[in-house]
Coordinates of C-alpha atoms (C1' of nucleotides) in Angstrom, one line a residue:
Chain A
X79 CA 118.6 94.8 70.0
X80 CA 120.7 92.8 72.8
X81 CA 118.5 89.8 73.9
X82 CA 116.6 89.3 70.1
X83 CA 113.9 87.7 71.6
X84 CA 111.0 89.1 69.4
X85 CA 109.8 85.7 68.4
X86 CA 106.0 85.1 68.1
X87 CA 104.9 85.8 71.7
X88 CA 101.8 84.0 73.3
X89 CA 98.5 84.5 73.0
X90 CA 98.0 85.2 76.6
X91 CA 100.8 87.6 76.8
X92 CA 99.8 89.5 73.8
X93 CA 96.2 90.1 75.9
X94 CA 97.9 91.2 78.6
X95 CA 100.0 94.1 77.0
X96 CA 97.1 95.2 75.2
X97 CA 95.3 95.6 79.0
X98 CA 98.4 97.3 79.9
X99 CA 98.3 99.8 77.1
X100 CA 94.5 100.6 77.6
X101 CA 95.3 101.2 81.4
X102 CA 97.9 103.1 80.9
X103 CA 96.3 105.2 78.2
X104 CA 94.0 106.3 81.2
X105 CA 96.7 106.4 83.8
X106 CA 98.2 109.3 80.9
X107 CA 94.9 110.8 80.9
X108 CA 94.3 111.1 84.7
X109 CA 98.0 113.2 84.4
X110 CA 100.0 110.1 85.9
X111 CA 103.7 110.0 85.0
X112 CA 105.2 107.2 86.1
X113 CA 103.8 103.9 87.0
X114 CA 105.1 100.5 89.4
X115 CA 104.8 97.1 88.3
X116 CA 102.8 96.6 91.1
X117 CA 100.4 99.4 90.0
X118 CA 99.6 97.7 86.9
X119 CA 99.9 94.4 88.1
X120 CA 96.6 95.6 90.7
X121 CA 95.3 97.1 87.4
X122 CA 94.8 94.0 85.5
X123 CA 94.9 91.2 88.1
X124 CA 98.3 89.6 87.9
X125 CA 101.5 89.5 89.8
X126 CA 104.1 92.4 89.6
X127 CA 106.5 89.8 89.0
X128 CA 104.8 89.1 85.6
X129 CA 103.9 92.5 85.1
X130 CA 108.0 93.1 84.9
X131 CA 108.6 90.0 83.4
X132 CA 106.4 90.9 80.4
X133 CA 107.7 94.7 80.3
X134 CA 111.1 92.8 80.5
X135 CA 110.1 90.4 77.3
X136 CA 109.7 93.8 74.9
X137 CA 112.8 95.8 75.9
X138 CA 111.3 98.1 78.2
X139 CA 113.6 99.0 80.9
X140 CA 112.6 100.5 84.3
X141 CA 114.4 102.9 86.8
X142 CA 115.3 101.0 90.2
X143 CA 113.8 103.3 92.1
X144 CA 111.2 105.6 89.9
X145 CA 109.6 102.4 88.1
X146 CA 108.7 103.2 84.4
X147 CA 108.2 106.0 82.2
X148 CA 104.1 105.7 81.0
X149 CA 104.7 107.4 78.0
X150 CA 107.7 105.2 77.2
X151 CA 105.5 102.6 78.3
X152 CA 102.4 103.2 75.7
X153 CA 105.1 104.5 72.9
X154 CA 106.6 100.7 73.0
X155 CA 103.2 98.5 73.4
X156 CA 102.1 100.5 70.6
X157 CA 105.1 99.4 68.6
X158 CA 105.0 96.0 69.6
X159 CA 101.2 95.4 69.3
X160 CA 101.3 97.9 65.8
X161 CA 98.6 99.9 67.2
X162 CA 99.7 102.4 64.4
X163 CA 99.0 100.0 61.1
X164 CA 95.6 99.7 59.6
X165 CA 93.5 97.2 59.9
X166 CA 91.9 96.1 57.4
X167 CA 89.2 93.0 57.7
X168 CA 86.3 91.5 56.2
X169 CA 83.6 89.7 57.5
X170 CA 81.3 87.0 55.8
X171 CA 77.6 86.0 56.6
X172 CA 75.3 88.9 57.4
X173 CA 72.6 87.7 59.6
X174 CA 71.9 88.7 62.7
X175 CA 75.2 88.3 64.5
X176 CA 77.2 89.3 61.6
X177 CA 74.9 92.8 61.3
X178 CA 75.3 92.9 65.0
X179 CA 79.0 93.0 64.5
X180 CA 79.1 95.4 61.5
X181 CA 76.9 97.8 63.4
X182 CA 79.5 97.4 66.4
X183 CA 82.5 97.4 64.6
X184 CA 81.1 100.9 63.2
X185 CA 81.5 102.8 66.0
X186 CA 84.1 101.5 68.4
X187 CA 87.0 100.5 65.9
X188 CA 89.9 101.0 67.7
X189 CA 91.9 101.7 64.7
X190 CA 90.4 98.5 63.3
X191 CA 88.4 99.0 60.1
X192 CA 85.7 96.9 58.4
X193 CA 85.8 97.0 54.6
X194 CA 83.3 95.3 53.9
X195 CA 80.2 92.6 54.6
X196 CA 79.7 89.7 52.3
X197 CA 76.9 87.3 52.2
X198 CA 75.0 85.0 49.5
X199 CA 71.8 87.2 49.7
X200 CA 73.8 90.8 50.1
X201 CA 70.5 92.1 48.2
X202 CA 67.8 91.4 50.9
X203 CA 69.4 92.5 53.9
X204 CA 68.5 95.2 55.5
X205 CA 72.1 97.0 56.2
X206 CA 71.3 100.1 59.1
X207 CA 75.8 100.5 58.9
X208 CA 77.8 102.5 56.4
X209 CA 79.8 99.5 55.7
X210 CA 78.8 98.1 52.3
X211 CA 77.3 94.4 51.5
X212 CA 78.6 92.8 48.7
X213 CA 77.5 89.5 47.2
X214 CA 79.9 86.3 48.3
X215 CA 81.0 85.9 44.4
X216 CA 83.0 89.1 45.1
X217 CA 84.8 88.2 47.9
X218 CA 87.9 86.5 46.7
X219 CA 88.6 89.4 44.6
X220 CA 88.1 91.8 47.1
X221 CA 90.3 90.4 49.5
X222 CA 93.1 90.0 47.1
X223 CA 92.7 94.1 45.5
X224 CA 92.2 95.3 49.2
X225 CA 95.6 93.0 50.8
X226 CA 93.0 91.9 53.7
X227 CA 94.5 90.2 56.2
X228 CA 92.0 89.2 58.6
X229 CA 88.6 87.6 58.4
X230 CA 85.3 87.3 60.7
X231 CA 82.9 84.6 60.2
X232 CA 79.7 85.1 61.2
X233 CA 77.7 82.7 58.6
X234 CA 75.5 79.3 59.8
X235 CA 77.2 76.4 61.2
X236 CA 77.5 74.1 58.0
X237 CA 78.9 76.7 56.1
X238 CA 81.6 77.4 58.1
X239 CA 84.3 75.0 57.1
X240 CA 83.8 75.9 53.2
X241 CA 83.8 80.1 54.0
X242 CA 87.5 79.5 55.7
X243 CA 88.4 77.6 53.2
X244 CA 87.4 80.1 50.8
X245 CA 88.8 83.1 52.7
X246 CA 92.4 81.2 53.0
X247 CA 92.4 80.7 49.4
X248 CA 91.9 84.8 49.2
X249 CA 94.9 85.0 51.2
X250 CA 93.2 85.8 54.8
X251 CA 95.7 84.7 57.8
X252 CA 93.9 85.0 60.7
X253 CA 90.2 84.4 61.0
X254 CA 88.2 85.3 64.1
X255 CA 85.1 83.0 63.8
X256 CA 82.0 83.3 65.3
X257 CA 80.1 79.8 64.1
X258 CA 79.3 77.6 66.3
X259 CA 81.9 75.3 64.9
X260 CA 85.4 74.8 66.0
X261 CA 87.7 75.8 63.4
X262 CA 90.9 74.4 63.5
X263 CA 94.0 76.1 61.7
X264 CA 95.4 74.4 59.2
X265 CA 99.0 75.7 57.3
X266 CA 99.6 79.6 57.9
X267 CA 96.7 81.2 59.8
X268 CA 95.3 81.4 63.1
X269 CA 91.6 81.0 64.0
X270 CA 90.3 82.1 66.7
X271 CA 86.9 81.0 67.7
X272 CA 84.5 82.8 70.0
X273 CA 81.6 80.8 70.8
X274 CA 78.7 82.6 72.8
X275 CA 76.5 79.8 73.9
X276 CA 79.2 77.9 75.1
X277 CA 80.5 80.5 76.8
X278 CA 77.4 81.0 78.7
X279 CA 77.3 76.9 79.2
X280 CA 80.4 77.0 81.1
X281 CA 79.3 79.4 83.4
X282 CA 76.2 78.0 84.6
X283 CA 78.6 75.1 85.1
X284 CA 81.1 76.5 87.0
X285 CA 78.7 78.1 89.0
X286 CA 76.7 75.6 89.9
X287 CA 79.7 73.5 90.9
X288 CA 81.0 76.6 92.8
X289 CA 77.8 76.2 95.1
X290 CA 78.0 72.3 95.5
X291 CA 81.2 73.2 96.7
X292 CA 81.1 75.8 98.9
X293 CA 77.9 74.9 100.3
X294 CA 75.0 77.8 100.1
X295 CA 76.2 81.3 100.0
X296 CA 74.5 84.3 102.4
X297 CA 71.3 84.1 100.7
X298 CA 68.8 80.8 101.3
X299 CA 67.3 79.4 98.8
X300 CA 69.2 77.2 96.7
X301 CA 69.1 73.3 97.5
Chain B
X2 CA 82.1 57.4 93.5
X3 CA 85.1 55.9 94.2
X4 CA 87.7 58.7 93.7
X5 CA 85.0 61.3 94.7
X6 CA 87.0 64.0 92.6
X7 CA 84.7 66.3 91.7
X8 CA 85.8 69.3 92.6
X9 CA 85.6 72.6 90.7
X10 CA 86.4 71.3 86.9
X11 CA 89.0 74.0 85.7
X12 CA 87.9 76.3 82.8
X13 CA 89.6 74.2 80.0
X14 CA 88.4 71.1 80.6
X15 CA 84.5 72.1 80.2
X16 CA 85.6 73.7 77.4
X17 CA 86.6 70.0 76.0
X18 CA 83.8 68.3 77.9
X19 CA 81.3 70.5 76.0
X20 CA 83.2 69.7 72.4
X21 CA 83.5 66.1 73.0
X22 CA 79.9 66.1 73.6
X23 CA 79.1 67.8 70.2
X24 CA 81.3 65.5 68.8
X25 CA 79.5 62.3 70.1
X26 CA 76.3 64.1 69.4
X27 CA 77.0 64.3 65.3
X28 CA 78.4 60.8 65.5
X29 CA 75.9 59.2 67.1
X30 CA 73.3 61.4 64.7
X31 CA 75.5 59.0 61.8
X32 CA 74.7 56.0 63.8
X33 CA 78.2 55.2 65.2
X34 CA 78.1 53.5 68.4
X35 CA 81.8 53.5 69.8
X36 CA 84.6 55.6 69.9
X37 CA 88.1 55.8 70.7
X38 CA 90.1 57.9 72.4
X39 CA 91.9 59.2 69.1
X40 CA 89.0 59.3 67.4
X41 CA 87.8 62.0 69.9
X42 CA 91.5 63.4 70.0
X43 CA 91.6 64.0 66.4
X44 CA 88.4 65.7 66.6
X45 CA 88.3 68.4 68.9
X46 CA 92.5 68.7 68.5
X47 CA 93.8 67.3 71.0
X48 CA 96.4 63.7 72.4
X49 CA 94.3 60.5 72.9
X50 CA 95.8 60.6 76.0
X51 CA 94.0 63.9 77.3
X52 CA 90.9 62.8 75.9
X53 CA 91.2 59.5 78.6
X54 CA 92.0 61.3 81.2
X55 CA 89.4 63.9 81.2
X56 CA 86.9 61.0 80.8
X57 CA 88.8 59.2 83.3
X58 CA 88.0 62.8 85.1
X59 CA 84.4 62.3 85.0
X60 CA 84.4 59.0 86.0
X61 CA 84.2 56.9 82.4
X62 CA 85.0 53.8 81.5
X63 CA 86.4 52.5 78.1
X64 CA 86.6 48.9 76.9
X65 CA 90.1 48.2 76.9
X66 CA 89.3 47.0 73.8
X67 CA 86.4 48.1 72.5
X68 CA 86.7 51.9 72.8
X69 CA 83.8 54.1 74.9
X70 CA 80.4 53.7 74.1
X71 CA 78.8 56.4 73.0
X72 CA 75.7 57.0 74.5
X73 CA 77.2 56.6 78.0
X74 CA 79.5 59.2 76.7
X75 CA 76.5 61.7 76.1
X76 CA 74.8 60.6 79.0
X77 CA 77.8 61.4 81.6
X78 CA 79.0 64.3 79.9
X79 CA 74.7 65.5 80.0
X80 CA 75.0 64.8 83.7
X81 CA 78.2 66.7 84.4
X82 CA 77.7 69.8 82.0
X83 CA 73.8 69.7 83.7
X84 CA 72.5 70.2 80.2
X85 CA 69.4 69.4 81.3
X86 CA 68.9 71.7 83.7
X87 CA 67.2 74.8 82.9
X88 CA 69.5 77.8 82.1
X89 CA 68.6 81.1 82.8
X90 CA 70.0 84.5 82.0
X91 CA 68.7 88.2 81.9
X92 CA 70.7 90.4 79.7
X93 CA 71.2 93.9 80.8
X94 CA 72.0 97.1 78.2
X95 CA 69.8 96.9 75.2
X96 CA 72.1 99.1 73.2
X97 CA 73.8 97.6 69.6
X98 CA 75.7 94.3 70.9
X99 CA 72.7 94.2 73.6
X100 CA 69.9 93.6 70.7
X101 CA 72.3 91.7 69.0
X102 CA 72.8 89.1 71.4
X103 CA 69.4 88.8 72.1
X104 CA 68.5 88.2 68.9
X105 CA 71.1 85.9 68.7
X106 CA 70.0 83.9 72.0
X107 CA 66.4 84.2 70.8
X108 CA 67.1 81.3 68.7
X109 CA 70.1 79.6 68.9
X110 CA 69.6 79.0 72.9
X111 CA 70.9 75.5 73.0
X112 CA 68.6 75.6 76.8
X113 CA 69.7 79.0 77.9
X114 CA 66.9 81.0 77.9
X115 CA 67.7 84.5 78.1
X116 CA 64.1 86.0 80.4
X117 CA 64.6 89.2 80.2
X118 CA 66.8 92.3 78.7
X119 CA 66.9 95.4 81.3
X120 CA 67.8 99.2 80.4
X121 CA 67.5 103.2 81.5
X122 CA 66.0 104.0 78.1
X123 CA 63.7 100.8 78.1
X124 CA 61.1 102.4 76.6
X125 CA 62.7 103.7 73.5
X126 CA 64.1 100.8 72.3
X127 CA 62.7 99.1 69.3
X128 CA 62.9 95.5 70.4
X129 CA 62.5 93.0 67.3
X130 CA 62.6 89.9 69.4
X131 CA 60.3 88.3 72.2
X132 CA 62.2 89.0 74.9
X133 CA 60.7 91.4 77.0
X134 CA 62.6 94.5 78.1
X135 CA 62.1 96.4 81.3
X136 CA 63.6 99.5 83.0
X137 CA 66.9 98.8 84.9
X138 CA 65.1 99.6 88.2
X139 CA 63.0 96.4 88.2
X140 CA 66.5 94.6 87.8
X141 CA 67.1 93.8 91.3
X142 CA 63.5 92.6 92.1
X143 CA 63.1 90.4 88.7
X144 CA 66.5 88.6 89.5
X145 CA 65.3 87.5 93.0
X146 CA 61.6 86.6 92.1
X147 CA 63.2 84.3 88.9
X148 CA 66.5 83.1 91.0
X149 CA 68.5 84.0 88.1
X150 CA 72.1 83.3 89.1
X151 CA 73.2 84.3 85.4
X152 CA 74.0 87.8 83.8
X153 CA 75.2 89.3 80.9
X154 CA 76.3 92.7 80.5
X155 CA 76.4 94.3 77.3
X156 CA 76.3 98.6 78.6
X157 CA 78.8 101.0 77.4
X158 CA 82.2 101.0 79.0
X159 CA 82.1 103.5 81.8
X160 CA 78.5 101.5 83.4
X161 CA 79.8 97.9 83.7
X162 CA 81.4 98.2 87.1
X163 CA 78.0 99.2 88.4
X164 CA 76.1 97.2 86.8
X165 CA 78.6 94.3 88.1
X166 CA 78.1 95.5 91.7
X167 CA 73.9 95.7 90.9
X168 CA 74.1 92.3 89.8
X169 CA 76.0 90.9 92.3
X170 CA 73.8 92.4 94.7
X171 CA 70.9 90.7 93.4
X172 CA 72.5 87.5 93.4
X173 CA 73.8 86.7 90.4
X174 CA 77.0 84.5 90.7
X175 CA 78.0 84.3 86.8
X176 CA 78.6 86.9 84.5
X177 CA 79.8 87.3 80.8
X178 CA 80.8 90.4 80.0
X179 CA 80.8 92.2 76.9
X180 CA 81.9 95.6 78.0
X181 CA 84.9 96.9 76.7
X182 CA 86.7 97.0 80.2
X183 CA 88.5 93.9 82.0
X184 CA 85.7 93.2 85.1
X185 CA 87.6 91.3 87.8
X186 CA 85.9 88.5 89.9
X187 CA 85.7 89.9 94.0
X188 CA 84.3 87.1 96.3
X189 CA 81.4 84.0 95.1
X190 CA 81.4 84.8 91.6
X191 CA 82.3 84.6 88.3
X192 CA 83.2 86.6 85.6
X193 CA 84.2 86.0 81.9
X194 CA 85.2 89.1 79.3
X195 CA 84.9 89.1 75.9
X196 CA 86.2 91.7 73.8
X197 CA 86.4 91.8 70.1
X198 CA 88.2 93.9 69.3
X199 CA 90.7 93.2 71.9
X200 CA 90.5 89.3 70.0
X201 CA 90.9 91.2 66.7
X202 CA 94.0 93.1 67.6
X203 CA 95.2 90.5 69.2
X204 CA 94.6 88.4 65.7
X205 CA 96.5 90.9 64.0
X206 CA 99.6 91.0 66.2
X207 CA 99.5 87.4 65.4
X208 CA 99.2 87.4 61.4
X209 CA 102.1 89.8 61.6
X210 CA 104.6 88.2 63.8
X211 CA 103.8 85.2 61.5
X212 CA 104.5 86.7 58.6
X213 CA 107.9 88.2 60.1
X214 CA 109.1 85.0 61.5
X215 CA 108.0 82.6 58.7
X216 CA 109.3 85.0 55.8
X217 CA 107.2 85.3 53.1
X218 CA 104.4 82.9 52.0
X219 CA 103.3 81.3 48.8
X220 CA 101.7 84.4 47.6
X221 CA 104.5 87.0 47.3
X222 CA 103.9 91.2 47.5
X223 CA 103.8 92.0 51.1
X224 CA 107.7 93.0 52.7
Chain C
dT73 C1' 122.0 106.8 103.7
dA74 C1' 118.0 103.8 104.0
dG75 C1' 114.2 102.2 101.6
dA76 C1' 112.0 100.7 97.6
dT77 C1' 111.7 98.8 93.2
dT78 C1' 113.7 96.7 89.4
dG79 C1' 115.7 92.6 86.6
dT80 C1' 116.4 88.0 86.7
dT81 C1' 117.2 83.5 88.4
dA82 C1' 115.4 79.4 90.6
dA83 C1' 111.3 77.2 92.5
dT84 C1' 106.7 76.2 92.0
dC85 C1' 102.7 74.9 90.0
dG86 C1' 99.5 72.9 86.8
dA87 C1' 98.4 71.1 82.6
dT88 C1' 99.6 68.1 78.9
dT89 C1' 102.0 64.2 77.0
dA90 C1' 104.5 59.9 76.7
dA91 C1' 104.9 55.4 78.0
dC92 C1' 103.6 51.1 79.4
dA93 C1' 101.4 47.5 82.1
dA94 C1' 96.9 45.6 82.3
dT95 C1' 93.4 43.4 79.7
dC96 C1' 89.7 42.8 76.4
Chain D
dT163 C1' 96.2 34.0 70.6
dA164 C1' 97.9 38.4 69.0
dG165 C1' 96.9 43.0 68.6
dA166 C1' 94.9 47.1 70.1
dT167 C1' 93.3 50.2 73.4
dT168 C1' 92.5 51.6 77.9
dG169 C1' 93.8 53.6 82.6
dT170 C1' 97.3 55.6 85.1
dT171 C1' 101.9 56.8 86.4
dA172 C1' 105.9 59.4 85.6
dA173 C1' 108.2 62.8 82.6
dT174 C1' 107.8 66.9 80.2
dC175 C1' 106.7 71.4 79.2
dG176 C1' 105.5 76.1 79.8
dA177 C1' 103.9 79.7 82.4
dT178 C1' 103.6 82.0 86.8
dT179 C1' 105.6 83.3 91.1
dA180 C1' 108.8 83.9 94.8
dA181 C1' 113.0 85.6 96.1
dC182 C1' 116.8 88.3 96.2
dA183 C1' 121.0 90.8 94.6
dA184 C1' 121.7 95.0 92.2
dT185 C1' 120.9 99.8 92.4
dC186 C1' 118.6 104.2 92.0

DNA sequence: TAGATTGTTAATCGATTAACAATC
DNA sequence: TAGATTGTTAATCGATTAACAATC
């Protein structure tokens, strides 16, 4: 109420309260009560100057001396991140990853909740989830009657551009896409992309630069 | 090999390296032969002037006219990234997202050859891919014999740390993680976490501070 | 009280961008 | 040549960290 500052906070900052909610979750479970900034800042690898810098950034107020209240702790993330609302997505293209993601969305939610799978042959696939298939022709609809929100693409590369397209149209504002194509955001929505190959690229570079540069580790071997 | 700069390339900048690449890969499928720095910019999203300096990074030249040439582009940025170099991975926990991703890396590879999946119920899992599955306790052995210095974890929750520890054991110096729980990097190696549903909620926070701070949209109905 | 921890300001750090001289 | 684009330096920006007074 005094400082006001609840404008859209960062992307980076948003992952780290949600590690601080998770760890203190278990802290609660384990019987703690109270918790230091540098407790949680060991917890998720960063400074205890951030970690009170962040508390600071959504109101939350320690005690000089006894640090923070966990409870009042996980009862203020939970505002702030709206672990309480439901949500609702979609996701679009049914192959393998997109099954994949149904089948794990299934089970370990986290209050997140998958209406529904969509893809251009809905009636040949094999769906082993309880989450219904419907054909793409039904999406737009859907999306509007249900209010969704937020959208996962999991179809082939080229069709990638024309799904978002498609799924902003419907009124979807944020789009977690899994195609191996950058997205890019256009007007109001946010696109995240998560790209697994890539991902995997990086690493072998980094590694391998890691061991030009800091010569061979304790094990022979590598030139 | 005059600035001699090539240290550790930070996370980010591979990141681009690998897009630009893409990029110049579609072009030069169209049969452009140059490029310019915005061209590249406007591509991958970001200022001409980032896109010179990271090529600047890896030691390429423009014509101060005439823009970059493509395939010296591709052929530096192959060099650097070491897409030539053969790319392995084992995958360990064949549950849901396990399967998933190696069905996934069973054909969109892009090099990385995933050799092997390992886990304790090995023999009960219905494997539709090629990609042989063994019991977790010929792990350590398999990694030294095929010098696999990249892992992927994909077991429940409360198994990664060990399986991290395994791993690093055997000699594994990359990992991506796809383990609900933050795995931190100790000593000569790597680690990158992906969680969706962490990216999820983190998408809806988004969506919904957008929608607070913007007011309404086009579309009216939501308060 | 003495000691420890917060809240917050100023310093640091790194990455991105703007700007512009060099030059094709 | 005139115009456009590079290469690179300096400025900017934002995020993280260090430091320390306030105080429980």
């Amino acid at each position: 109420m005094n400082n006001e500052a609840n404008h859209t906070l960062n992307s980076d900052l948003i992952m780290r309260l949600t590690r601080y909610r998770r760890v203190l979750h278990k802290l609660k479970s384990l019987g703690f009560v109270k918790v230091f900034s540098n407790n949680l800042g060991d917890a998720i690898g960063v400074t205890p100057s951030l970690v009170r810098k962040d508390l600071s950034v959504i109101n939350m107020q320690g005690n000089k001396r006894g640090g923070y209240q966990i409870s009042d702790l996980i009862a203020a993330l939970e505002t702030v991140l709206g672990s309480n609302e439901p949500k609702k997505t979609v996701l679009v293209g049914c192959g393998r990853i997109g099954i994949a993601i149904l089948e794990y969305m299934d089970d370990t939610q986290e209050g997140i909740e998958v209406l529904a799978g969509f893809d251009i042959h809905a009636d040949s696939i094999n769906n082993p989830t309880a989450i219904p298939i419907y054909d793409t022709s039904e999406m737009t609809r859907f999306i509007r009657e249900q209010e969704v929100k937020i959208g996962i693409i999991a179809v082939p590369d080229p069709a990638a551009e024309d799904v978002k397209d498609q799924l902003l149209e419907a009124g979807i504002e944020g789009i977690l896409n899994f195609a191996p194509v950058e997205l890019k955001c256009s007007r109001n929505c946010i696109i995240h992309n998560i790209n697994i190959s890539l991902e995997i690229e990086n690493l072998f570079y980094l590694v391998r630069m890691a061991d030009v540069t800091e010569g061979c580790l304790d094990c022979g071997g590598n030139e």
